[in-house]
Structure formats: C-alpha cells, structure tokens
Coordinates of C-alpha atoms in Angstrom, one line a residue:
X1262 CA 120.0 137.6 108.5
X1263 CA 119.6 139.8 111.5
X1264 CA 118.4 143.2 111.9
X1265 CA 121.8 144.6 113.0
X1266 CA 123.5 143.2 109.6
X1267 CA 120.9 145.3 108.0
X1268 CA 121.5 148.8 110.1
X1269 CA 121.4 152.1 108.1
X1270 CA 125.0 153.6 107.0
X1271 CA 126.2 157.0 106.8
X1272 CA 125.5 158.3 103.1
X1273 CA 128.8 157.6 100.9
X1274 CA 129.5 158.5 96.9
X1275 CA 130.3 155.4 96.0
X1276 CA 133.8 155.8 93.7
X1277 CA 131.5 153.6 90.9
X1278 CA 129.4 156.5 90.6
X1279 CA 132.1 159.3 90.9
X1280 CA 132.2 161.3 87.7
X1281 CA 134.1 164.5 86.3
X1282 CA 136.2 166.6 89.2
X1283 CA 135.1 163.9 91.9
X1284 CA 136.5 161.5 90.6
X1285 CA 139.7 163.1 89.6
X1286 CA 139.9 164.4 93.4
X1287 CA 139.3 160.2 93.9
X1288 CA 141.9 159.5 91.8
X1289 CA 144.3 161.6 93.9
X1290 CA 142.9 160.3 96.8
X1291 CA 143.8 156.7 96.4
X1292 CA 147.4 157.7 94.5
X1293 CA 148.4 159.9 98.3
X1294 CA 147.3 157.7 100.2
X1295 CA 148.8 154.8 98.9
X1296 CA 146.2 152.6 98.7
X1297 CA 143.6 150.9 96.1
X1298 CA 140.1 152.7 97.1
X1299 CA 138.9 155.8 98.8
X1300 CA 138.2 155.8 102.2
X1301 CA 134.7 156.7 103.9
X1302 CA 135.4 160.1 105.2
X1303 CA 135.9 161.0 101.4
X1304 CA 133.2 159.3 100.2
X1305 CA 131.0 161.0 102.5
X1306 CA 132.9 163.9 101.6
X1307 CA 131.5 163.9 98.1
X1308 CA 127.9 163.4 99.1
X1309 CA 127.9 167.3 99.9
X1310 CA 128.1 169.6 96.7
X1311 CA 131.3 171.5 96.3
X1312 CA 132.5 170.4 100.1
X1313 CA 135.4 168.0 98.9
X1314 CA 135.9 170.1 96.1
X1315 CA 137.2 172.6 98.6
X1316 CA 138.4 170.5 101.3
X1317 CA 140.7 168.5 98.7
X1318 CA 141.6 172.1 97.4
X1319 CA 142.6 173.6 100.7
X1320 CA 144.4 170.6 102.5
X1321 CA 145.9 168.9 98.9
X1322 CA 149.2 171.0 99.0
X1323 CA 149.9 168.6 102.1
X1324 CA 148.9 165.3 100.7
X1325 CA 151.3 165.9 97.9
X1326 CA 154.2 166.9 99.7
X1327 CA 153.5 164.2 102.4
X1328 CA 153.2 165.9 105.3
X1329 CA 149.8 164.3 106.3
X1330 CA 151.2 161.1 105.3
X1331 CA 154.2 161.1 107.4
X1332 CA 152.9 163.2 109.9
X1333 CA 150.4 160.0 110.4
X1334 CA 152.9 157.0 110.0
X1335 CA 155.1 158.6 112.8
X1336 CA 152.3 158.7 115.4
X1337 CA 151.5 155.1 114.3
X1338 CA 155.4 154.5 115.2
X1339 CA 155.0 156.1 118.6
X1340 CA 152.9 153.3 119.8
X1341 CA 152.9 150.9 122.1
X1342 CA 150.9 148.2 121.7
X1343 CA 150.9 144.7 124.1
X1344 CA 150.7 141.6 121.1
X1345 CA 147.8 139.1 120.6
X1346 CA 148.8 135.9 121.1
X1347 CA 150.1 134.6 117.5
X1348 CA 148.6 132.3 115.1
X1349 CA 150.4 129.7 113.6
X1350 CA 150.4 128.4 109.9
X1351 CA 148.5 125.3 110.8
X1352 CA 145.9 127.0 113.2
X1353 CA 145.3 129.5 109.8
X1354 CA 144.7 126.5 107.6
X1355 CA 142.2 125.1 110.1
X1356 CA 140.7 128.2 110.0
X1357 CA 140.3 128.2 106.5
X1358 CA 143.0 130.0 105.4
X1359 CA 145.4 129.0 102.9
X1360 CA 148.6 130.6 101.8
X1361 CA 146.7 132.6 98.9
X1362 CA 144.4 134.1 101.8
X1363 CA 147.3 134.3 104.4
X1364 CA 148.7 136.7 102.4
X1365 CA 144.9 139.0 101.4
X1366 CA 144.6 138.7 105.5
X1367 CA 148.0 140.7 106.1
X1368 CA 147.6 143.2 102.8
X1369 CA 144.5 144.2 104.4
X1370 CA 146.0 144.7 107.5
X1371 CA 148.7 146.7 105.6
X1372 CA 146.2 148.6 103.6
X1373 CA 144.6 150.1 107.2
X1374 CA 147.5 150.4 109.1
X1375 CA 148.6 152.6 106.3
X1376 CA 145.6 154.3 105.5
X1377 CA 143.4 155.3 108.2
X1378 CA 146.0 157.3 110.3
X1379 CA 146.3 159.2 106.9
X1380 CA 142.0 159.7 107.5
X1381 CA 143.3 161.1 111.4
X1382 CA 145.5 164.0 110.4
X1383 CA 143.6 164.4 107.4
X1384 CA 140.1 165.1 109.5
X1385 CA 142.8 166.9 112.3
X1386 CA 143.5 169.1 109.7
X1387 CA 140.3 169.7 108.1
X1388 CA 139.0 170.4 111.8
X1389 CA 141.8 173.3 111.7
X1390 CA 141.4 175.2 109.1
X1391 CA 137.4 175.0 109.9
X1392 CA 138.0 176.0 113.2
X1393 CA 141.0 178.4 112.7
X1394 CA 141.4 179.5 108.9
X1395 CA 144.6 181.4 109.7
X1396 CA 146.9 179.5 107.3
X1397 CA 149.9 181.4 105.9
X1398 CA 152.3 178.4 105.6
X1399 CA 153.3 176.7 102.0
X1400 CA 153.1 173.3 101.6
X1401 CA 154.9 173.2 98.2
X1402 CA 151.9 173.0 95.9
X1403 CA 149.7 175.0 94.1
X1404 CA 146.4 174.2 95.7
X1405 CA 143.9 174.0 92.6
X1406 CA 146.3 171.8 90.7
X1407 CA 145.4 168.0 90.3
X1408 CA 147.8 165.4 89.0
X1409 CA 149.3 166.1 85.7
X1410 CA 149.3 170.1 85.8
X1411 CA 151.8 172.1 87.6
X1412 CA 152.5 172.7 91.2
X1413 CA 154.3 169.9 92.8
X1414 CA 158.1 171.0 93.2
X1415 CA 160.9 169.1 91.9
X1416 CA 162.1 166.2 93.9
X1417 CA 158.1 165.9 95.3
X1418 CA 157.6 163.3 98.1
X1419 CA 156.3 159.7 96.2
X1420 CA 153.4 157.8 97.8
X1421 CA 154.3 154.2 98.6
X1422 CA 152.8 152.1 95.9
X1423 CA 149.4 150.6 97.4
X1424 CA 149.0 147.3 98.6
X1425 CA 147.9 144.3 96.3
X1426 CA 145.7 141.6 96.7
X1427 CA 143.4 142.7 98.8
X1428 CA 140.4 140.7 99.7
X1429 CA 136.8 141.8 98.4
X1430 CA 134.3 143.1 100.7
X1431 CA 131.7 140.4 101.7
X1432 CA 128.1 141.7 101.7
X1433 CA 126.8 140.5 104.7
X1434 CA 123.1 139.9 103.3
X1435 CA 125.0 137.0 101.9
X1436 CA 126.1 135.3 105.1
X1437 CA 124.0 132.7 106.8
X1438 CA 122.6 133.8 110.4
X1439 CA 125.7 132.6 112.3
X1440 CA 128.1 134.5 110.4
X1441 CA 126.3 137.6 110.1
X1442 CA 125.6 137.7 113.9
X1443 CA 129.3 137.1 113.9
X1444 CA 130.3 139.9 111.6
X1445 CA 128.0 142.2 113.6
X1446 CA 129.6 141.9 117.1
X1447 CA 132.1 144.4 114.6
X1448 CA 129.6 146.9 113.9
X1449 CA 130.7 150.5 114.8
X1450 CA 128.0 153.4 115.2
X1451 CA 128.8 156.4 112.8
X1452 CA 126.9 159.6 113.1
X1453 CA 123.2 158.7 113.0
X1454 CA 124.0 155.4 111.8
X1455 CA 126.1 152.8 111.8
X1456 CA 129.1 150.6 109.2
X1457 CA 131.1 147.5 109.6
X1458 CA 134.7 148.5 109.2
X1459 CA 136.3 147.1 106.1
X1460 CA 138.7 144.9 107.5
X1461 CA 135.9 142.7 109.2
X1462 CA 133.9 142.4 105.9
X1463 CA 137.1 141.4 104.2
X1464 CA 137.8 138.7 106.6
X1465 CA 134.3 137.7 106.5
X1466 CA 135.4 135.3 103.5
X1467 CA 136.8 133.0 106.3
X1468 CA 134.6 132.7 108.9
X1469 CA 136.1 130.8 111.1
X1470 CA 139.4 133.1 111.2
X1471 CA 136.3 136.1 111.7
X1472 CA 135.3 134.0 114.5
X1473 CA 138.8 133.9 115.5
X1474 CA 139.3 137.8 115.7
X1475 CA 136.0 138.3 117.5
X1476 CA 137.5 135.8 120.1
X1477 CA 141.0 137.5 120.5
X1478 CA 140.0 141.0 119.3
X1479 CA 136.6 141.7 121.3
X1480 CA 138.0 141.8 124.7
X1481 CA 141.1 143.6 123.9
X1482 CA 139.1 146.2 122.3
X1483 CA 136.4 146.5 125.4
X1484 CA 139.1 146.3 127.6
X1485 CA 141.1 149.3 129.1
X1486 CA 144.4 148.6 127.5
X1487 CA 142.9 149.8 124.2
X1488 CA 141.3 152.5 125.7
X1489 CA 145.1 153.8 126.9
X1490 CA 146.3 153.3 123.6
X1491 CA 143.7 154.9 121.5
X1492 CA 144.1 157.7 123.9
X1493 CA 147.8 157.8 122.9
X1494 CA 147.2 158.1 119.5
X1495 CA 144.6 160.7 119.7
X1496 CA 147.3 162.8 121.4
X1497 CA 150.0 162.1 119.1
X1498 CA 147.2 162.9 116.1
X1499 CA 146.2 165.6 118.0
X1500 CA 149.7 167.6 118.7
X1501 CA 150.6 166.5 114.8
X1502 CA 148.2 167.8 112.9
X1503 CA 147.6 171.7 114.0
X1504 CA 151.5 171.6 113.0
X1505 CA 150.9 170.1 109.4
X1506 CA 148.0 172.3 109.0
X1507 CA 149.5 175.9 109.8
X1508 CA 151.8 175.4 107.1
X1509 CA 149.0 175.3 104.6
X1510 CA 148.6 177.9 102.4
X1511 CA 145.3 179.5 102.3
X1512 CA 142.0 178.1 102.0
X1513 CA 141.2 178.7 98.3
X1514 CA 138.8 181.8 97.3
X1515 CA 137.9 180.4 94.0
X1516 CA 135.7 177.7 95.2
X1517 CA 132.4 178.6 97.3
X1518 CA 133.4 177.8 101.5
X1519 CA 131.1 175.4 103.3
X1520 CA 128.3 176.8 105.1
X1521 CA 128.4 176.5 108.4
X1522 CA 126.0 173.8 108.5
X1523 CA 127.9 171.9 106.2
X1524 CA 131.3 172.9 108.7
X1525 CA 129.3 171.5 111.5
X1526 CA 128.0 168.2 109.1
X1527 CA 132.0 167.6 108.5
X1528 CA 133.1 168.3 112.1
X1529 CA 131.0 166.1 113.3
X1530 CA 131.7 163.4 110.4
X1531 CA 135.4 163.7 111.7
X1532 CA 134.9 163.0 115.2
X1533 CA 133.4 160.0 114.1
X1534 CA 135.2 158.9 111.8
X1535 CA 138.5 159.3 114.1
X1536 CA 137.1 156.7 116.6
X1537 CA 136.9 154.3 114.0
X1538 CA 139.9 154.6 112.3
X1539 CA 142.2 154.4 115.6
X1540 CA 140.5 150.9 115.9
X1541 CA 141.8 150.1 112.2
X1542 CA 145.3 151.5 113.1
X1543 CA 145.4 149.5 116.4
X1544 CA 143.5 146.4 115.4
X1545 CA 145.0 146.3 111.9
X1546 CA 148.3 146.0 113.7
X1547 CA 147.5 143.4 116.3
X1548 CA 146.2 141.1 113.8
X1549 CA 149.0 141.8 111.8
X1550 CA 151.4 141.2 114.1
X1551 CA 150.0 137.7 115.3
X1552 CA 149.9 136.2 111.6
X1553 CA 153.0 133.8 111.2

C-alpha cells in the first residue's frame, strides 16, 4: 500500500472508547443530528478535556430545538448545483453494485447530505460564541440538561430518524495498491494532517464504482464550478449561523471555558473541518442525484 493511504490523521475519541458524560454528549450527538455515528469535529472535540463538555453545553439548547439543523438543511436547499451525468442500473451492476449496495451507496449519500451541513452551523456557531460571547437569546432548553432530564419545551422539534444500512468503512491497509492509490486521489488535508472522507472509504467496498466517482467527481471538484458553489454555501452558512447563535443563551459558568489555546485549537479545527464538509454536502448530492 502506498505512503499516502498511510498519512497521519487528526487525533479523534473514537465513540468505542467514549465513556461516562462523553459518551452521553455522543449519544445526543448522533440522536440531533439524525444520523448513526458521530462526526469528526466531535470526535476531535472530545480529545480535549472538558472542551466538548462545554461546547455541547453552550450550543445544545440549539441542537434540541433544531435550529442548527434547519438552519443547515435550508442553506443546503438554496443551492444550485449543475448534475453529473447519471448512472444507470446496468452500468451499477457492472460496477459491482447490486440492488443490496445500490441502496448503502444512496444512504450514505443521505447520511452526509444530512449531516455535515449540521457540522457547518455547528462550527459557525461555535466560532461565535468564541469570538463574540454576547449571547442573551433562548433557544428553549436548559443548557446542562442531557436527554431524559428536563429542559426541552413541550412540542420540542424531533430529529429525523437516521439513515439505515449504511455501508462500513473500508480500511484502506486492506486494499491492494491499485485501489488504495485510488482511494487516495480522495484524501483531504486536515490541520497538520490529513483523512479520507467517509463517503470514499464507504464506497471503497466497490471499487470499480470508486473508480467511477474519481472519474466523474475529480474534475468537477478541481474545477471552478465547485469552487462557485462551495462559495455559495459558505455564504449561506455564514449569514445563518451568527443568527442561530445570538439566540443562545449564555455560555454556561458551571463548566471551566476553554483556554485560549484550546479556542484557537477549535477555531482552527473548524476552518478545516468546514472545507471538508461542503465537499460532503455538494459531492454527497451529485452522486446522489446521478444514482437511478
């Protein structure tokens, strides 16, 4: 396998290994957001002591009245986007893929188009109250309280239920050279390292349909139509989220703040992470678009 399939990663807590107020902050996580696992930012999150303690404590109250979650699906709406050519049913099952994967292929598409805009106003948010800290708003929860205790009002917004049958994760130490070199035309740098986004390692189960994507998807995403469109939704993150975030409530005194090189550690973690989740949101939606 090559070097690049080996390249370092930004540290993560894997949800495995969450225990005790981590993982019930996980738990939330996934149940908000719709969706079967907790995404990076979080994980990274968690790798700090006491950060997403706090950051879960002061930017809940709009997870659980949905205000980040709408906030995102409505910039997602606002796009766009010129279509991939489509694949048909036969061209899938020459590529491997049978009805059973057909349908993993567009729940994983699903799963990101839903989940990592959710990641944008979330970080736009965080970025905010970092930056800003004047919150007086009220979001409609109590922000200390986790599922089961008080503080959601009656009537509270309800998460969609999340996606199902999603495809596993390949590790790509257990490709063959060709498909790993494959698999790492995807990878994205991240901070001082680097990831493959989920959706590639997923489809890296059918390797001629990953070779597909690369094909379609690389030039699209070199090229300067996907530049004008990530643009767009950076703005439409960008003017939602200072509005979702001012009607927070304050950021909570019981837990200890980040320091400000742990502010800076998360700023920066957000910047990142925002360039990598408008490809999910734009490439999720191509290739979901183009299946049959």
């Amino acid at each position: 396998m090559s070097d690049a399939a080996r390249a370092t990663v930004m540290e993560e807590l894997a949800e495995s290994d969450a225990t005790g107020h981590i993982a019930e902050i996980y738990e939330e996580v996934r149940h908000y957001c719709g969706v079967p696992y907790v995404s990076s930012m979080q994980r990274y999150l968690a790798t700090m002591p006491g950060c997403l303690e706090w950051v879960w404590a002061a930017l809940r109250p709009a997870m659980v009245n949905g205000a980040v979650q709408e906030a995102a699906w409505a910039c997602v709406n606002s796009l766009s986007l010129t279509p991939l050519a489509p694949v048909s049913r036969p061209a899938l099952r020459l590529f491997g893929v049978d009805g059973e994967a057909e349908t993993a292929i567009r729940a994983a598409c699903d799963t990101f188009v839903r989940v990592s805009p959710i990641n944008m106003i979330f970080g736009g948010c965080l970025r905010y109250v970092l930056e800003n800290g004047d919150l007086t708003g009220d979001a409609g929860a109590a922000p200390g309280a986790l599922m089961g205790d008080e503080g959601a009002a009656p009537g509270a917004w309800t998460p969609p239920k999340p996606v199902s049958n999603l495809p596993a994760f390949v590790d790509p130490a257990t490709l063959d050279d060709s498909q790993a070199a494959v698999l790492s035309e995807f990878r994205r740098a991240l901070g001082d390292g680097s990831f493959i986004p989920g959706p590639y390692r997923m489809f890296a189960q059918w390797p001629a349909y990953l070779a597909h994507v690369a094909i379609e998807l690389g030039p699209v995403l070199a090229g300067p139509g996907y530049a004008a469109d990530r643009d767009a939704l950076f703005a439409a993150i960008d003017a939602s989220a200072p509005k979702v975030a001012a009607g927070l409530p304050p950021a909570p005194t019981d837990l200890p703040a980040p320091s400000r090189q742990e502010a800076a550690l998360m700023l920066a973690a957000v910047a990142s992470y925002r360039q990598t989740s408008s490809e999910m949101v734009i490439a999720g939606t191509l290739l979901r678009n183009a299946l049959p």
